Amino acid sequence: MALFRLPSSGPAALAPRGNGLLLRAPQMSDFLQWAHLRESSRDYLTPWEPIWPSDDLTRSGFRRRLRRYSEDIAADRSYPFLIFRELDSAMVGGITLANVRRGIVQAGTIGYWVGQPHAHRGYMTAALRVLLPTLFGELNLHRVEAACIPTNSPSIRVLEKCGFSREGLARRYLCINGVWQDHLLFGLLHEDFRG
């Protein structure tokens, strides 16, 4: 029944690297860099994200976030990764595998963000290419899904460059920036992945 197995290695130890990038789970020591990058990128990120909680950029808010991440990783529900350049350890963004479903599905949904200073430089495409072998390998997924607002051309390009296929439109799918928004749906199957 290898098809239905959970990851054999400790999920918290997942730290894929390549293309000059390191992806790893967030740690408390990341707070200052994370908060600075998110705050300086707020206007850039706002059109594409849910409304941030009022304490989102506080140390206590980050600590709660880490506790939730730890619970989700232990339960095999979600795997968050921060993206760092190996050259200078600068944080450039993040990718989360969420909504992990096991059994006959073996799928999960990715979401990602990049800080404004690092946008349009290929970091997210490179990071996703680094992460996909881990999702299909260590995490044993059969399918990786993603959704993005139809006007988010950079996000669409990232997914297409990484081999995702456009599969449809979900009407009023997610509440982004306080508004229920349509989303394009994308999927990538393990057998179609050319890592």
PDB file of C-alpha atoms in Angstrom:
ATOM      1  CA  MET A   1       0.000   0.000   0.000  1.00  0.00           C
ATOM      2  CA  ALA A   2       2.867   2.393  -0.725  1.00  0.00           C
ATOM      3  CA  LEU A   3       0.454   4.601  -2.664  1.00  0.00           C
ATOM      4  CA  PHE A   4      -1.257   5.632   0.573  1.00  0.00           C
ATOM      5  CA  ARG A   5       1.759   6.009   2.832  1.00  0.00           C
ATOM      6  CA  LEU A   6       2.578   9.149   4.743  1.00  0.00           C
ATOM      7  CA  PRO A   7       6.037  10.651   4.497  1.00  0.00           C
ATOM      8  CA  SER A   8       8.616   8.349   6.076  1.00  0.00           C
ATOM      9  CA  SER A   9      11.045  11.085   7.052  1.00  0.00           C
ATOM     10  CA  GLY A  10      10.225  13.747   9.605  1.00  0.00           C
ATOM     11  CA  PRO A  11       8.157  16.333   7.722  1.00  0.00           C
ATOM     12  CA  ALA A  12       9.647  19.228   9.680  1.00  0.00           C
ATOM     13  CA  ALA A  13      13.053  18.228   8.281  1.00  0.00           C
ATOM     14  CA  LEU A  14      11.993  18.905   4.683  1.00  0.00           C
ATOM     15  CA  ALA A  15      14.337  21.578   3.343  1.00  0.00           C
ATOM     16  CA  PRO A  16      14.675  21.278  -0.425  1.00  0.00           C
ATOM     17  CA  ARG A  17      17.377  23.334  -2.079  1.00  0.00           C
ATOM     18  CA  GLY A  18      18.469  24.110  -5.607  1.00  0.00           C
ATOM     19  CA  ASN A  19      18.559  26.917  -8.165  1.00  0.00           C
ATOM     20  CA  GLY A  20      20.407  28.990  -5.555  1.00  0.00           C
ATOM     21  CA  LEU A  21      17.465  28.725  -3.137  1.00  0.00           C
ATOM     22  CA  LEU A  22      16.735  27.024   0.177  1.00  0.00           C
ATOM     23  CA  LEU A  23      13.142  26.254   1.195  1.00  0.00           C
ATOM     24  CA  ARG A  24      12.429  25.382   4.819  1.00  0.00           C
ATOM     25  CA  ALA A  25       9.770  25.596   7.497  1.00  0.00           C
ATOM     26  CA  PRO A  26       9.486  28.985   9.236  1.00  0.00           C
ATOM     27  CA  GLN A  27      11.225  29.432  12.603  1.00  0.00           C
ATOM     28  CA  MET A  28      10.868  32.079  15.290  1.00  0.00           C
ATOM     29  CA  SER A  29      14.265  33.458  14.292  1.00  0.00           C
ATOM     30  CA  ASP A  30      12.720  34.386  10.900  1.00  0.00           C
ATOM     31  CA  PHE A  31      10.259  36.832  12.457  1.00  0.00           C
ATOM     32  CA  LEU A  32      12.084  40.119  11.859  1.00  0.00           C
ATOM     33  CA  GLN A  33      13.011  39.369   8.261  1.00  0.00           C
ATOM     34  CA  TRP A  34       9.526  37.968   7.528  1.00  0.00           C
ATOM     35  CA  ALA A  35       7.696  40.910   9.127  1.00  0.00           C
ATOM     36  CA  HIS A  36       9.887  43.455   7.326  1.00  0.00           C
ATOM     37  CA  LEU A  37       9.432  41.780   3.934  1.00  0.00           C
ATOM     38  CA  ARG A  38       5.670  41.431   4.389  1.00  0.00           C
ATOM     39  CA  GLU A  39       5.236  45.024   5.635  1.00  0.00           C
ATOM     40  CA  SER A  40       7.352  46.528   2.862  1.00  0.00           C
ATOM     41  CA  SER A  41       5.366  44.450   0.335  1.00  0.00           C
ATOM     42  CA  ARG A  42       1.892  45.071   1.805  1.00  0.00           C
ATOM     43  CA  ASP A  43       0.538  47.212  -1.057  1.00  0.00           C
ATOM     44  CA  TYR A  44       1.978  44.815  -3.616  1.00  0.00           C
ATOM     45  CA  LEU A  45       0.470  41.700  -1.939  1.00  0.00           C
ATOM     46  CA  THR A  46      -2.925  43.093  -0.872  1.00  0.00           C
ATOM     47  CA  PRO A  47      -4.759  42.515  -4.200  1.00  0.00           C
ATOM     48  CA  TRP A  48      -3.821  38.816  -4.177  1.00  0.00           C
ATOM     49  CA  GLU A  49      -4.257  37.765  -0.522  1.00  0.00           C
ATOM     50  CA  PRO A  50      -6.957  37.449   2.133  1.00  0.00           C
ATOM     51  CA  ILE A  51      -7.248  40.418   4.496  1.00  0.00           C
ATOM     52  CA  TRP A  52      -4.425  40.233   7.024  1.00  0.00           C
ATOM     53  CA  PRO A  53      -5.373  39.887  10.715  1.00  0.00           C
ATOM     54  CA  SER A  54      -4.743  43.083  12.683  1.00  0.00           C
ATOM     55  CA  ASP A  55      -1.866  41.425  14.598  1.00  0.00           C
ATOM     56  CA  ASP A  56      -0.415  39.620  11.588  1.00  0.00           C
ATOM     57  CA  LEU A  57       2.986  41.315  11.708  1.00  0.00           C
ATOM     58  CA  THR A  58       3.441  41.123  15.489  1.00  0.00           C
ATOM     59  CA  ARG A  59       5.795  38.745  17.270  1.00  0.00           C
ATOM     60  CA  SER A  60       2.857  37.123  19.111  1.00  0.00           C
ATOM     61  CA  GLY A  61       0.940  36.732  15.842  1.00  0.00           C
ATOM     62  CA  PHE A  62       3.963  35.069  14.261  1.00  0.00           C
ATOM     63  CA  ARG A  63       4.341  32.777  17.289  1.00  0.00           C
ATOM     64  CA  ARG A  64       0.680  31.690  16.904  1.00  0.00           C
ATOM     65  CA  ARG A  65       1.313  31.120  13.203  1.00  0.00           C
ATOM     66  CA  LEU A  66       4.259  28.845  14.018  1.00  0.00           C
ATOM     67  CA  ARG A  67       2.168  26.856  16.524  1.00  0.00           C
ATOM     68  CA  ARG A  68      -0.529  26.333  13.885  1.00  0.00           C
ATOM     69  CA  TYR A  69       2.118  25.341  11.330  1.00  0.00           C
ATOM     70  CA  SER A  70       3.583  22.816  13.764  1.00  0.00           C
ATOM     71  CA  GLU A  71       0.159  21.263  14.398  1.00  0.00           C
ATOM     72  CA  ASP A  72      -0.619  21.143  10.672  1.00  0.00           C
ATOM     73  CA  ILE A  73       2.731  19.514   9.807  1.00  0.00           C
ATOM     74  CA  ALA A  74       2.304  16.918  12.583  1.00  0.00           C
ATOM     75  CA  ALA A  75      -1.206  16.113  11.303  1.00  0.00           C
ATOM     76  CA  ASP A  76      -0.005  15.969   7.652  1.00  0.00           C
ATOM     77  CA  ARG A  77      -2.450  18.758   6.697  1.00  0.00           C
ATOM     78  CA  SER A  78      -0.110  21.515   5.548  1.00  0.00           C
ATOM     79  CA  TYR A  79       3.583  22.206   4.907  1.00  0.00           C
ATOM     80  CA  PRO A  80       4.760  25.840   4.913  1.00  0.00           C
ATOM     81  CA  PHE A  81       8.102  26.851   3.432  1.00  0.00           C
ATOM     82  CA  LEU A  82       9.946  30.148   3.450  1.00  0.00           C
ATOM     83  CA  ILE A  83      12.191  30.790   0.460  1.00  0.00           C
ATOM     84  CA  PHE A  84      15.751  32.047   1.005  1.00  0.00           C
ATOM     85  CA  ARG A  85      18.526  32.909  -1.426  1.00  0.00           C
ATOM     86  CA  GLU A  86      21.500  30.744  -0.518  1.00  0.00           C
ATOM     87  CA  LEU A  87      23.983  33.442  -1.546  1.00  0.00           C
ATOM     88  CA  ASP A  88      23.013  35.914   1.199  1.00  0.00           C
ATOM     89  CA  SER A  89      20.213  34.183   3.185  1.00  0.00           C
ATOM     90  CA  ALA A  90      17.735  36.861   2.075  1.00  0.00           C
ATOM     91  CA  MET A  91      14.109  35.815   2.399  1.00  0.00           C
ATOM     92  CA  VAL A  92      12.303  36.261  -0.926  1.00  0.00           C
ATOM     93  CA  GLY A  93       8.853  34.797  -0.203  1.00  0.00           C
ATOM     94  CA  GLY A  94       6.989  31.663   0.779  1.00  0.00           C
ATOM     95  CA  ILE A  95       5.148  28.616  -0.543  1.00  0.00           C
ATOM     96  CA  THR A  96       2.638  26.547   1.399  1.00  0.00           C
ATOM     97  CA  LEU A  97       1.291  23.134   0.529  1.00  0.00           C
ATOM     98  CA  ALA A  98      -2.143  23.118   2.185  1.00  0.00           C
ATOM     99  CA  ASN A  99      -5.300  21.033   2.182  1.00  0.00           C
ATOM    100  CA  VAL A 100      -3.343  17.763   1.971  1.00  0.00           C
ATOM    101  CA  ARG A 101      -5.685  14.869   1.259  1.00  0.00           C
ATOM    102  CA  ARG A 102      -4.550  11.271   1.578  1.00  0.00           C
ATOM    103  CA  GLY A 103      -6.127   7.923   0.789  1.00  0.00           C
ATOM    104  CA  ILE A 104      -7.437   7.653  -2.753  1.00  0.00           C
ATOM    105  CA  VAL A 105      -6.688  11.333  -3.480  1.00  0.00           C
ATOM    106  CA  GLN A 106      -3.016  11.939  -2.512  1.00  0.00           C
ATOM    107  CA  ALA A 107      -3.269  15.634  -3.393  1.00  0.00           C
ATOM    108  CA  GLY A 108      -2.600  19.068  -1.976  1.00  0.00           C
ATOM    109  CA  THR A 109      -2.974  22.721  -2.923  1.00  0.00           C
ATOM    110  CA  ILE A 110      -0.122  25.192  -3.179  1.00  0.00           C
ATOM    111  CA  GLY A 111      -0.213  28.895  -2.512  1.00  0.00           C
ATOM    112  CA  TYR A 112       2.711  31.272  -2.713  1.00  0.00           C
ATOM    113  CA  TRP A 113       3.828  34.863  -2.312  1.00  0.00           C
ATOM    114  CA  VAL A 114       6.943  36.812  -3.186  1.00  0.00           C
ATOM    115  CA  GLY A 115       8.125  40.050  -1.604  1.00  0.00           C
ATOM    116  CA  GLN A 116       7.910  43.075  -3.874  1.00  0.00           C
ATOM    117  CA  PRO A 117      11.693  43.661  -4.008  1.00  0.00           C
ATOM    118  CA  HIS A 118      12.082  40.128  -5.419  1.00  0.00           C
ATOM    119  CA  ALA A 119       9.105  40.072  -7.808  1.00  0.00           C
ATOM    120  CA  HIS A 120       9.492  39.444 -11.543  1.00  0.00           C
ATOM    121  CA  ARG A 121      12.969  37.963 -11.122  1.00  0.00           C
ATOM    122  CA  GLY A 122      12.088  34.271 -11.525  1.00  0.00           C
ATOM    123  CA  TYR A 123      12.396  33.355  -7.855  1.00  0.00           C
ATOM    124  CA  MET A 124       8.934  31.809  -7.533  1.00  0.00           C
ATOM    125  CA  THR A 125       9.319  29.693 -10.669  1.00  0.00           C
ATOM    126  CA  ALA A 126      12.729  28.531  -9.403  1.00  0.00           C
ATOM    127  CA  ALA A 127      11.356  27.820  -5.901  1.00  0.00           C
ATOM    128  CA  LEU A 128       8.391  25.844  -7.187  1.00  0.00           C
ATOM    129  CA  ARG A 129      10.703  23.792  -9.409  1.00  0.00           C
ATOM    130  CA  VAL A 130      12.807  23.033  -6.314  1.00  0.00           C
ATOM    131  CA  LEU A 131       9.754  22.088  -4.220  1.00  0.00           C
ATOM    132  CA  LEU A 132       7.846  19.882  -6.682  1.00  0.00           C
ATOM    133  CA  PRO A 133      10.219  16.871  -6.436  1.00  0.00           C
ATOM    134  CA  THR A 134       9.690  16.920  -2.644  1.00  0.00           C
ATOM    135  CA  LEU A 135       5.901  17.066  -3.038  1.00  0.00           C
ATOM    136  CA  PHE A 136       5.858  14.141  -5.467  1.00  0.00           C
ATOM    137  CA  GLY A 137       8.717  12.298  -3.710  1.00  0.00           C
ATOM    138  CA  GLU A 138       8.931  12.570   0.065  1.00  0.00           C
ATOM    139  CA  LEU A 139       5.302  13.680   0.480  1.00  0.00           C
ATOM    140  CA  ASN A 140       4.098  11.081  -2.033  1.00  0.00           C
ATOM    141  CA  LEU A 141       1.479  13.252  -3.738  1.00  0.00           C
ATOM    142  CA  HIS A 142      -0.206  12.173  -6.949  1.00  0.00           C
ATOM    143  CA  ARG A 143      -1.561  15.627  -7.737  1.00  0.00           C
ATOM    144  CA  VAL A 144      -0.655  19.231  -6.872  1.00  0.00           C
ATOM    145  CA  GLU A 145      -3.303  21.913  -7.371  1.00  0.00           C
ATOM    146  CA  ALA A 146      -3.208  25.702  -7.469  1.00  0.00           C
ATOM    147  CA  ALA A 147      -5.678  28.526  -8.033  1.00  0.00           C
ATOM    148  CA  CYS A 148      -5.129  32.136  -8.992  1.00  0.00           C
ATOM    149  CA  ILE A 149      -7.152  35.210  -9.845  1.00  0.00           C
ATOM    150  CA  PRO A 150      -7.520  35.453 -13.663  1.00  0.00           C
ATOM    151  CA  THR A 151      -5.862  38.889 -13.744  1.00  0.00           C
ATOM    152  CA  ASN A 152      -2.748  37.656 -11.903  1.00  0.00           C
ATOM    153  CA  SER A 153      -0.654  37.106 -15.036  1.00  0.00           C
ATOM    154  CA  PRO A 154       2.663  36.613 -13.162  1.00  0.00           C
ATOM    155  CA  SER A 155       1.161  33.788 -11.091  1.00  0.00           C
ATOM    156  CA  ILE A 156      -0.323  32.159 -14.184  1.00  0.00           C
ATOM    157  CA  ARG A 157       3.111  32.285 -15.868  1.00  0.00           C
ATOM    158  CA  VAL A 158       4.758  30.641 -12.841  1.00  0.00           C
ATOM    159  CA  LEU A 159       2.325  27.739 -12.950  1.00  0.00           C
ATOM    160  CA  GLU A 160       2.541  27.296 -16.710  1.00  0.00           C
ATOM    161  CA  LYS A 161       6.375  27.390 -16.663  1.00  0.00           C
ATOM    162  CA  CYS A 162       6.310  24.647 -14.015  1.00  0.00           C
ATOM    163  CA  GLY A 163       4.099  22.401 -16.154  1.00  0.00           C
ATOM    164  CA  PHE A 164       0.692  22.963 -14.551  1.00  0.00           C
ATOM    165  CA  SER A 165      -2.357  22.630 -16.802  1.00  0.00           C
ATOM    166  CA  ARG A 166      -5.285  25.017 -16.645  1.00  0.00           C
ATOM    167  CA  GLU A 167      -8.300  22.909 -15.675  1.00  0.00           C
ATOM    168  CA  GLY A 168     -11.151  25.335 -15.239  1.00  0.00           C
ATOM    169  CA  LEU A 169     -12.660  28.329 -13.514  1.00  0.00           C
ATOM    170  CA  ALA A 170     -14.059  28.293  -9.982  1.00  0.00           C
ATOM    171  CA  ARG A 171     -16.586  31.095  -9.573  1.00  0.00           C
ATOM    172  CA  ARG A 172     -16.262  33.220  -6.414  1.00  0.00           C
ATOM    173  CA  TYR A 173     -13.804  30.629  -5.113  1.00  0.00           C
ATOM    174  CA  LEU A 174     -11.799  32.491  -2.441  1.00  0.00           C
ATOM    175  CA  CYS A 175     -12.301  35.677  -0.438  1.00  0.00           C
ATOM    176  CA  ILE A 176      -9.325  37.778  -1.497  1.00  0.00           C
ATOM    177  CA  ASN A 177      -8.831  41.314  -0.207  1.00  0.00           C
ATOM    178  CA  GLY A 178     -12.368  41.138   1.238  1.00  0.00           C
ATOM    179  CA  VAL A 179     -14.089  40.150  -2.029  1.00  0.00           C
ATOM    180  CA  TRP A 180     -15.181  36.696  -3.247  1.00  0.00           C
ATOM    181  CA  GLN A 181     -13.115  36.263  -6.410  1.00  0.00           C
ATOM    182  CA  ASP A 182     -13.201  33.890  -9.360  1.00  0.00           C
ATOM    183  CA  HIS A 183     -10.059  31.759  -9.677  1.00  0.00           C
ATOM    184  CA  LEU A 184      -8.465  29.799 -12.479  1.00  0.00           C
ATOM    185  CA  LEU A 185      -7.763  26.226 -11.387  1.00  0.00           C
ATOM    186  CA  PHE A 186      -4.511  24.477 -12.280  1.00  0.00           C
ATOM    187  CA  GLY A 187      -3.234  20.961 -11.670  1.00  0.00           C
ATOM    188  CA  LEU A 188      -0.045  18.970 -12.094  1.00  0.00           C
ATOM    189  CA  LEU A 189       0.046  15.164 -11.917  1.00  0.00           C
ATOM    190  CA  HIS A 190       3.063  13.196 -10.745  1.00  0.00           C
ATOM    191  CA  GLU A 191       3.295  11.367 -14.084  1.00  0.00           C
ATOM    192  CA  ASP A 192       3.273  14.682 -15.973  1.00  0.00           C
ATOM    193  CA  PHE A 193       6.008  16.252 -13.843  1.00  0.00           C
ATOM    194  CA  ARG A 194       9.320  16.631 -15.643  1.00  0.00           C
ATOM    195  CA  GLY A 195      11.587  17.441 -12.709  1.00  0.00           C
TER     196      GLY A 195
END
